[in-house]
Amino acid sequence: MSTTSTAVATHHVPDGLPDRIQHYINGSFVDSVGGETFEVLDPVSNQTYVTAAAGQKADIDAAVAAATVAFNEGPWPRMKPRERARILNRIADAVEAQDAHLAEFETFDTGLPITQALGQAQRAAENFRFFADLIVAQSDDTYKVPGSQVNYVNRKPIGVAGLITPWNTPFMLESWKLAPALSSGCTVVLKPAEFTPLSASLWAEIFEQAGLPTGVFNLVNGLGEEAGDALVKHPDVPLISFTGESRTGQLIFGNAAPMLKGLSMELGGKSPAVVFADADLDAAIDSTLFGVFSLNGERCTAGSRILVERPIYDEFLERYAARASKIVVGDPHDPKTEVGALVHPEHFDKVMSYVEIGKSEGRLLAGGGRPEGLPTGNYVAPTVFADVKPDARIFQEEIFGPVVAITPFDTDAEALELANGVRYGLAAYIWTRDLERAHNFSQNVEAGMVWLNSHNVRDLRTPFGGVKASGLGHEGGYRSIDFYTDQQAVHITLGRVHTPRFGAA
């Protein structure tokens, strides 16, 4: 087992940090009605750097009321697609213009390496640009029955969308929900994760400068069991889009059921990366390392279970562990850093508890604790366990950190059984040169998304979502537009309609 490479431990504090974080309701920054607040830590020092307003039911009520007025009386839902698209493109321009600033804030707030945070800011801009293009190009179905009927689809925004976002890559994932909701003509109430409210606070100014009408965007910070719960239960919010863990998704499902709310939920994952003996081994190692250790391992689509065919198993382990041991862990603001600090001490403790569990469930090849030279902060060395049995907790449970379990297999059937043998089904990664095997395996693996000979490189037009405990519904491309709109069928009679004349006799 080798020692993980570490960058110099420093504590970079970006310029322009706010002295407090407020809600943004009906075009104004406001404190909580009752004055409630919570403290926000940065993950390098684990010290409070700002106090944020903690939303309660009264704050959610005010935000929903503003969004409802903006939807019922304001111009946004009634704008032509091109008019909305112009504003969405201005939002994208503003995000691109300050991507370095956004990345600085995101890195400070989350512990994400600065080079990866910059990429997430740029993806956020692309999300808005994509949906600006999509709503202008969108067409709906029309069906003609000659001489009898014309039938067409009238698409209408549903109303106030409740958006609940996670703490991993928060700014980008907020854009993933905001862009399609706004492009569809909905108004929104955003509840960002309490661990990482900093970058979300920047949306208000971006939207104002782009010309988004007042009341269309509202932001309420706070805890999930307070602000999030109130948003889910609010009778005037017909839609909830949630990204987070599966247990929270179950609670949301139950709380939304009495009102029959529309739900889109992207939940947890324990995704397999299956490496067959005929794979391009160099590419597979590069990809599977990136797939689990990028974003500090705090990613829902991480390939955190690697299944390797037995003939190449030993070579794969040796090369993989050697590379993992050289991953640079350290100051998130250092461009050389590849793995930064985990988001919060609570999450650090959770991940470290799984590392200790793994020491009795597998053979430790790399990592296994705090990196040398980093005595403080939420740092975990990239950790590799081999020979992990399929019933092991580190094989079955989502760790959401820089920890990977590697397991051998002998046959395609065994690989498929291992791949499908967990409660999750978000993503899967298949490495093989055999075209027939690639398609058959991909179509039989229980995952909402499959990548062949690649890590997670996504086309925004495709559906994003999981099966089993990994989610409910799909977003992405037109599926996002479908979620935020009602599709009304309109039937127009062109000729005489034969109608049985009840009662005429």
PDB file of C-alpha atoms in Angstrom, residues 100-311:
ATOM      1  CA  ALA A 100     -13.881  31.792 -12.317  1.00  0.00           C
ATOM      2  CA  HIS A 101     -15.630  33.690  -9.515  1.00  0.00           C
ATOM      3  CA  LEU A 102     -18.351  31.055  -9.290  1.00  0.00           C
ATOM      4  CA  ALA A 103     -15.744  28.300  -9.175  1.00  0.00           C
ATOM      5  CA  GLU A 104     -13.893  30.082  -6.350  1.00  0.00           C
ATOM      6  CA  PHE A 105     -17.056  30.237  -4.257  1.00  0.00           C
ATOM      7  CA  GLU A 106     -18.054  26.665  -5.103  1.00  0.00           C
ATOM      8  CA  THR A 107     -14.631  25.314  -4.197  1.00  0.00           C
ATOM      9  CA  PHE A 108     -14.566  27.201  -0.897  1.00  0.00           C
ATOM     10  CA  ASP A 109     -18.070  26.035   0.024  1.00  0.00           C
ATOM     11  CA  THR A 110     -17.845  22.390  -1.073  1.00  0.00           C
ATOM     12  CA  GLY A 111     -14.173  21.381  -1.044  1.00  0.00           C
ATOM     13  CA  LEU A 112     -14.371  20.508  -4.728  1.00  0.00           C
ATOM     14  CA  PRO A 113     -11.031  20.915  -6.574  1.00  0.00           C
ATOM     15  CA  ILE A 114     -10.921  24.262  -8.360  1.00  0.00           C
ATOM     16  CA  THR A 115     -10.312  22.805 -11.821  1.00  0.00           C
ATOM     17  CA  GLN A 116     -13.404  20.614 -11.475  1.00  0.00           C
ATOM     18  CA  ALA A 117     -15.493  23.449 -10.017  1.00  0.00           C
ATOM     19  CA  LEU A 118     -14.664  25.581 -13.049  1.00  0.00           C
ATOM     20  CA  GLY A 119     -15.956  22.837 -15.324  1.00  0.00           C
ATOM     21  CA  GLN A 120     -19.195  22.672 -13.337  1.00  0.00           C
ATOM     22  CA  ALA A 121     -19.735  26.436 -13.712  1.00  0.00           C
ATOM     23  CA  GLN A 122     -19.307  26.119 -17.466  1.00  0.00           C
ATOM     24  CA  ARG A 123     -21.757  23.202 -17.547  1.00  0.00           C
ATOM     25  CA  ALA A 124     -24.274  25.351 -15.690  1.00  0.00           C
ATOM     26  CA  ALA A 125     -24.101  27.944 -18.463  1.00  0.00           C
ATOM     27  CA  GLU A 126     -24.503  25.234 -21.086  1.00  0.00           C
ATOM     28  CA  ASN A 127     -27.653  23.939 -19.364  1.00  0.00           C
ATOM     29  CA  PHE A 128     -29.337  27.333 -19.801  1.00  0.00           C
ATOM     30  CA  ARG A 129     -28.160  27.676 -23.385  1.00  0.00           C
ATOM     31  CA  PHE A 130     -29.383  24.178 -24.218  1.00  0.00           C
ATOM     32  CA  PHE A 131     -32.908  24.776 -22.942  1.00  0.00           C
ATOM     33  CA  ALA A 132     -33.044  28.193 -24.602  1.00  0.00           C
ATOM     34  CA  ASP A 133     -32.438  26.419 -27.906  1.00  0.00           C
ATOM     35  CA  LEU A 134     -34.830  23.584 -27.074  1.00  0.00           C
ATOM     36  CA  ILE A 135     -37.917  25.676 -26.382  1.00  0.00           C
ATOM     37  CA  VAL A 136     -37.472  27.663 -29.592  1.00  0.00           C
ATOM     38  CA  ALA A 137     -37.078  24.511 -31.689  1.00  0.00           C
ATOM     39  CA  GLN A 138     -39.767  22.528 -29.887  1.00  0.00           C
ATOM     40  CA  SER A 139     -42.730  21.219 -31.843  1.00  0.00           C
ATOM     41  CA  ASP A 140     -45.757  19.327 -30.602  1.00  0.00           C
ATOM     42  CA  ASP A 141     -47.832  16.556 -32.101  1.00  0.00           C
ATOM     43  CA  THR A 142     -50.631  17.181 -34.582  1.00  0.00           C
ATOM     44  CA  TYR A 143     -52.812  14.400 -36.006  1.00  0.00           C
ATOM     45  CA  LYS A 144     -55.234  14.790 -38.897  1.00  0.00           C
ATOM     46  CA  VAL A 145     -58.141  12.560 -39.833  1.00  0.00           C
ATOM     47  CA  PRO A 146     -59.039  13.836 -43.340  1.00  0.00           C
ATOM     48  CA  GLY A 147     -62.514  15.327 -43.526  1.00  0.00           C
ATOM     49  CA  SER A 148     -63.178  14.471 -39.900  1.00  0.00           C
ATOM     50  CA  GLN A 149     -60.790  15.839 -37.282  1.00  0.00           C
ATOM     51  CA  VAL A 150     -57.602  17.710 -36.502  1.00  0.00           C
ATOM     52  CA  ASN A 151     -56.052  16.884 -33.156  1.00  0.00           C
ATOM     53  CA  TYR A 152     -53.156  18.774 -31.616  1.00  0.00           C
ATOM     54  CA  VAL A 153     -51.258  19.066 -28.335  1.00  0.00           C
ATOM     55  CA  ASN A 154     -51.476  22.336 -26.414  1.00  0.00           C
ATOM     56  CA  ARG A 155     -48.536  22.431 -23.980  1.00  0.00           C
ATOM     57  CA  LYS A 156     -48.891  24.625 -20.880  1.00  0.00           C
ATOM     58  CA  PRO A 157     -46.557  25.263 -17.923  1.00  0.00           C
ATOM     59  CA  ILE A 158     -47.937  23.551 -14.836  1.00  0.00           C
ATOM     60  CA  GLY A 159     -47.318  26.221 -12.206  1.00  0.00           C
ATOM     61  CA  VAL A 160     -44.963  26.709  -9.273  1.00  0.00           C
ATOM     62  CA  ALA A 161     -42.126  24.185  -9.304  1.00  0.00           C
ATOM     63  CA  GLY A 162     -40.434  23.230  -6.056  1.00  0.00           C
ATOM     64  CA  LEU A 163     -36.740  22.503  -6.647  1.00  0.00           C
ATOM     65  CA  ILE A 164     -34.681  20.780  -3.944  1.00  0.00           C
ATOM     66  CA  THR A 165     -31.000  20.395  -4.748  1.00  0.00           C
ATOM     67  CA  PRO A 166     -28.038  18.562  -3.153  1.00  0.00           C
ATOM     68  CA  TRP A 167     -24.679  19.750  -1.819  1.00  0.00           C
ATOM     69  CA  ASN A 168     -22.491  18.028  -4.409  1.00  0.00           C
ATOM     70  CA  THR A 169     -21.753  20.311  -7.388  1.00  0.00           C
ATOM     71  CA  PRO A 170     -24.655  22.489  -6.168  1.00  0.00           C
ATOM     72  CA  PHE A 171     -24.491  25.361  -8.671  1.00  0.00           C
ATOM     73  CA  MET A 172     -24.480  23.064 -11.689  1.00  0.00           C
ATOM     74  CA  LEU A 173     -27.246  20.835 -10.311  1.00  0.00           C
ATOM     75  CA  GLU A 174     -29.346  23.904  -9.499  1.00  0.00           C
ATOM     76  CA  SER A 175     -28.993  24.978 -13.137  1.00  0.00           C
ATOM     77  CA  TRP A 176     -30.051  21.491 -14.201  1.00  0.00           C
ATOM     78  CA  LYS A 177     -33.449  22.114 -12.615  1.00  0.00           C
ATOM     79  CA  LEU A 178     -33.783  25.880 -12.996  1.00  0.00           C
ATOM     80  CA  ALA A 179     -33.123  25.937 -16.746  1.00  0.00           C
ATOM     81  CA  PRO A 180     -35.887  23.523 -17.854  1.00  0.00           C
ATOM     82  CA  ALA A 181     -38.373  24.774 -15.255  1.00  0.00           C
ATOM     83  CA  LEU A 182     -37.926  28.395 -16.312  1.00  0.00           C
ATOM     84  CA  SER A 183     -37.765  27.622 -20.030  1.00  0.00           C
ATOM     85  CA  SER A 184     -41.122  25.839 -19.733  1.00  0.00           C
ATOM     86  CA  GLY A 185     -42.745  28.958 -18.288  1.00  0.00           C
ATOM     87  CA  CYS A 186     -42.977  27.770 -14.691  1.00  0.00           C
ATOM     88  CA  THR A 187     -42.111  29.919 -11.711  1.00  0.00           C
ATOM     89  CA  VAL A 188     -39.890  28.364  -9.057  1.00  0.00           C
ATOM     90  CA  VAL A 189     -38.997  28.095  -5.398  1.00  0.00           C
ATOM     91  CA  LEU A 190     -35.474  26.747  -4.946  1.00  0.00           C
ATOM     92  CA  LYS A 191     -34.382  25.107  -1.679  1.00  0.00           C
ATOM     93  CA  PRO A 192     -30.610  24.494  -1.876  1.00  0.00           C
ATOM     94  CA  ALA A 193     -28.733  22.114   0.419  1.00  0.00           C
ATOM     95  CA  GLU A 194     -27.967  23.542   3.833  1.00  0.00           C
ATOM     96  CA  PHE A 195     -24.304  22.458   3.681  1.00  0.00           C
ATOM     97  CA  THR A 196     -23.634  24.567   0.560  1.00  0.00           C
ATOM     98  CA  PRO A 197     -25.820  27.681   0.197  1.00  0.00           C
ATOM     99  CA  LEU A 198     -23.075  30.020  -1.032  1.00  0.00           C
ATOM    100  CA  SER A 199     -23.199  29.653  -4.813  1.00  0.00           C
ATOM    101  CA  ALA A 200     -27.015  29.484  -4.827  1.00  0.00           C
ATOM    102  CA  SER A 201     -27.063  32.998  -3.389  1.00  0.00           C
ATOM    103  CA  LEU A 202     -25.543  34.263  -6.657  1.00  0.00           C
ATOM    104  CA  TRP A 203     -28.521  33.248  -8.805  1.00  0.00           C
ATOM    105  CA  ALA A 204     -30.678  36.202  -7.735  1.00  0.00           C
ATOM    106  CA  GLU A 205     -28.344  38.868  -9.092  1.00  0.00           C
ATOM    107  CA  ILE A 206     -27.696  36.862 -12.267  1.00  0.00           C
ATOM    108  CA  PHE A 207     -31.426  36.546 -12.930  1.00  0.00           C
ATOM    109  CA  GLU A 208     -32.145  40.194 -12.142  1.00  0.00           C
ATOM    110  CA  GLN A 209     -29.485  41.418 -14.549  1.00  0.00           C
ATOM    111  CA  ALA A 210     -30.753  39.057 -17.260  1.00  0.00           C
ATOM    112  CA  GLY A 211     -34.260  40.517 -16.982  1.00  0.00           C
ATOM    113  CA  LEU A 212     -36.153  37.660 -15.341  1.00  0.00           C
ATOM    114  CA  PRO A 213     -39.442  39.136 -14.086  1.00  0.00           C
ATOM    115  CA  THR A 214     -39.922  39.626 -10.346  1.00  0.00           C
ATOM    116  CA  GLY A 215     -41.359  36.655  -8.490  1.00  0.00           C
ATOM    117  CA  VAL A 216     -40.414  34.073 -11.099  1.00  0.00           C
ATOM    118  CA  PHE A 217     -37.382  32.927  -9.088  1.00  0.00           C
ATOM    119  CA  ASN A 218     -37.506  32.566  -5.312  1.00  0.00           C
ATOM    120  CA  LEU A 219     -34.905  31.072  -3.004  1.00  0.00           C
ATOM    121  CA  VAL A 220     -35.405  29.785   0.535  1.00  0.00           C
ATOM    122  CA  ASN A 221     -32.426  28.426   2.446  1.00  0.00           C
ATOM    123  CA  GLY A 222     -32.757  26.045   5.339  1.00  0.00           C
ATOM    124  CA  LEU A 223     -32.807  22.505   6.609  1.00  0.00           C
ATOM    125  CA  GLY A 224     -34.511  19.720   4.721  1.00  0.00           C
ATOM    126  CA  GLU A 225     -36.776  18.782   7.614  1.00  0.00           C
ATOM    127  CA  GLU A 226     -37.970  22.393   7.900  1.00  0.00           C
ATOM    128  CA  ALA A 227     -37.847  24.361   4.635  1.00  0.00           C
ATOM    129  CA  GLY A 228     -37.707  21.313   2.383  1.00  0.00           C
ATOM    130  CA  ASP A 229     -40.569  19.601   4.171  1.00  0.00           C
ATOM    131  CA  ALA A 230     -42.739  22.725   3.996  1.00  0.00           C
ATOM    132  CA  LEU A 231     -42.085  23.056   0.257  1.00  0.00           C
ATOM    133  CA  VAL A 232     -43.009  19.428  -0.434  1.00  0.00           C
ATOM    134  CA  LYS A 233     -46.233  19.708   1.589  1.00  0.00           C
ATOM    135  CA  HIS A 234     -47.351  23.080   0.214  1.00  0.00           C
ATOM    136  CA  PRO A 235     -50.720  22.710  -1.554  1.00  0.00           C
ATOM    137  CA  ASP A 236     -49.880  25.344  -4.188  1.00  0.00           C
ATOM    138  CA  VAL A 237     -46.737  23.586  -5.430  1.00  0.00           C
ATOM    139  CA  PRO A 238     -47.839  20.933  -7.955  1.00  0.00           C
ATOM    140  CA  LEU A 239     -44.311  19.757  -8.851  1.00  0.00           C
ATOM    141  CA  ILE A 240     -41.262  18.682  -6.867  1.00  0.00           C
ATOM    142  CA  SER A 241     -37.921  17.961  -8.500  1.00  0.00           C
ATOM    143  CA  PHE A 242     -35.504  16.459  -5.972  1.00  0.00           C
ATOM    144  CA  THR A 243     -31.939  15.227  -6.136  1.00  0.00           C
ATOM    145  CA  GLY A 244     -30.581  13.512  -3.048  1.00  0.00           C
ATOM    146  CA  GLU A 245     -30.409  10.278  -1.146  1.00  0.00           C
ATOM    147  CA  SER A 246     -32.959   7.484  -1.494  1.00  0.00           C
ATOM    148  CA  ARG A 247     -34.256   7.609   2.095  1.00  0.00           C
ATOM    149  CA  THR A 248     -35.119  11.285   1.745  1.00  0.00           C
ATOM    150  CA  GLY A 249     -36.758  10.463  -1.575  1.00  0.00           C
ATOM    151  CA  GLN A 250     -39.006   7.959   0.180  1.00  0.00           C
ATOM    152  CA  LEU A 251     -40.108  10.610   2.683  1.00  0.00           C
ATOM    153  CA  ILE A 252     -40.841  13.079  -0.124  1.00  0.00           C
ATOM    154  CA  PHE A 253     -42.803  10.432  -2.003  1.00  0.00           C
ATOM    155  CA  GLY A 254     -44.987   9.814   1.044  1.00  0.00           C
ATOM    156  CA  ASN A 255     -45.526  13.496   1.824  1.00  0.00           C
ATOM    157  CA  ALA A 256     -46.393  14.352  -1.787  1.00  0.00           C
ATOM    158  CA  ALA A 257     -48.791  11.429  -2.251  1.00  0.00           C
ATOM    159  CA  PRO A 258     -51.911  12.963  -0.618  1.00  0.00           C
ATOM    160  CA  MET A 259     -51.808  15.862  -3.100  1.00  0.00           C
ATOM    161  CA  LEU A 260     -50.803  13.690  -6.073  1.00  0.00           C
ATOM    162  CA  LYS A 261     -47.891  15.979  -6.873  1.00  0.00           C
ATOM    163  CA  GLY A 262     -45.728  15.441  -9.909  1.00  0.00           C
ATOM    164  CA  LEU A 263     -42.373  14.043  -8.789  1.00  0.00           C
ATOM    165  CA  SER A 264     -39.003  13.756 -10.454  1.00  0.00           C
ATOM    166  CA  MET A 265     -36.419  12.255  -8.132  1.00  0.00           C
ATOM    167  CA  GLU A 266     -32.807  11.407  -8.899  1.00  0.00           C
ATOM    168  CA  LEU A 267     -31.630   9.423  -5.906  1.00  0.00           C
ATOM    169  CA  GLY A 268     -28.649   7.371  -4.795  1.00  0.00           C
ATOM    170  CA  GLY A 269     -26.389   5.071  -6.750  1.00  0.00           C
ATOM    171  CA  LYS A 270     -23.939   2.217  -6.390  1.00  0.00           C
ATOM    172  CA  SER A 271     -23.012   1.952 -10.014  1.00  0.00           C
ATOM    173  CA  PRO A 272     -20.961  -0.900 -11.465  1.00  0.00           C
ATOM    174  CA  ALA A 273     -18.043  -0.531 -13.841  1.00  0.00           C
ATOM    175  CA  VAL A 274     -17.626  -3.892 -15.584  1.00  0.00           C
ATOM    176  CA  VAL A 275     -14.207  -4.489 -17.142  1.00  0.00           C
ATOM    177  CA  PHE A 276     -13.948  -7.524 -19.431  1.00  0.00           C
ATOM    178  CA  ALA A 277     -10.638  -9.142 -20.328  1.00  0.00           C
ATOM    179  CA  ASP A 278     -10.784  -7.853 -23.903  1.00  0.00           C
ATOM    180  CA  ALA A 279     -11.163  -4.211 -22.826  1.00  0.00           C
ATOM    181  CA  ASP A 280      -8.707  -1.444 -23.608  1.00  0.00           C
ATOM    182  CA  LEU A 281      -7.106  -1.729 -20.180  1.00  0.00           C
ATOM    183  CA  ASP A 282      -5.311   1.622 -20.247  1.00  0.00           C
ATOM    184  CA  ALA A 283      -8.521   3.459 -21.086  1.00  0.00           C
ATOM    185  CA  ALA A 284     -10.524   1.440 -18.551  1.00  0.00           C
ATOM    186  CA  ILE A 285      -8.109   2.266 -15.742  1.00  0.00           C
ATOM    187  CA  ASP A 286      -8.097   5.962 -16.631  1.00  0.00           C
ATOM    188  CA  SER A 287     -11.869   6.036 -16.758  1.00  0.00           C
ATOM    189  CA  THR A 288     -12.614   4.018 -13.637  1.00  0.00           C
ATOM    190  CA  LEU A 289     -10.173   6.102 -11.604  1.00  0.00           C
ATOM    191  CA  PHE A 290     -11.803   9.311 -12.801  1.00  0.00           C
ATOM    192  CA  GLY A 291     -15.274   7.815 -12.417  1.00  0.00           C
ATOM    193  CA  VAL A 292     -14.977   7.258  -8.677  1.00  0.00           C
ATOM    194  CA  PHE A 293     -12.403   9.804  -7.480  1.00  0.00           C
ATOM    195  CA  SER A 294     -13.404  12.919  -9.427  1.00  0.00           C
ATOM    196  CA  LEU A 295     -15.658  15.353  -7.555  1.00  0.00           C
ATOM    197  CA  ASN A 296     -14.130  13.882  -4.359  1.00  0.00           C
ATOM    198  CA  GLY A 297     -16.157  10.726  -4.956  1.00  0.00           C
ATOM    199  CA  GLU A 298     -19.260  12.727  -4.030  1.00  0.00           C
ATOM    200  CA  ARG A 299     -21.203  11.918  -7.175  1.00  0.00           C
ATOM    201  CA  CYS A 300     -24.368   9.894  -7.646  1.00  0.00           C
ATOM    202  CA  THR A 301     -23.125   8.252 -10.852  1.00  0.00           C
ATOM    203  CA  ALA A 302     -19.756   7.197  -9.418  1.00  0.00           C
ATOM    204  CA  GLY A 303     -18.614   3.772 -10.620  1.00  0.00           C
ATOM    205  CA  SER A 304     -17.907   2.745  -7.049  1.00  0.00           C
ATOM    206  CA  ARG A 305     -18.098  -1.014  -7.711  1.00  0.00           C
ATOM    207  CA  ILE A 306     -15.557  -2.243 -10.239  1.00  0.00           C
ATOM    208  CA  LEU A 307     -16.107  -5.774 -11.546  1.00  0.00           C
ATOM    209  CA  VAL A 308     -13.060  -7.187 -13.327  1.00  0.00           C
ATOM    210  CA  GLU A 309     -12.822 -10.401 -15.355  1.00  0.00           C
ATOM    211  CA  ARG A 310     -10.458 -12.852 -13.683  1.00  0.00           C
ATOM    212  CA  PRO A 311      -7.743 -13.145 -16.399  1.00  0.00           C
TER     213      PRO A 311
END
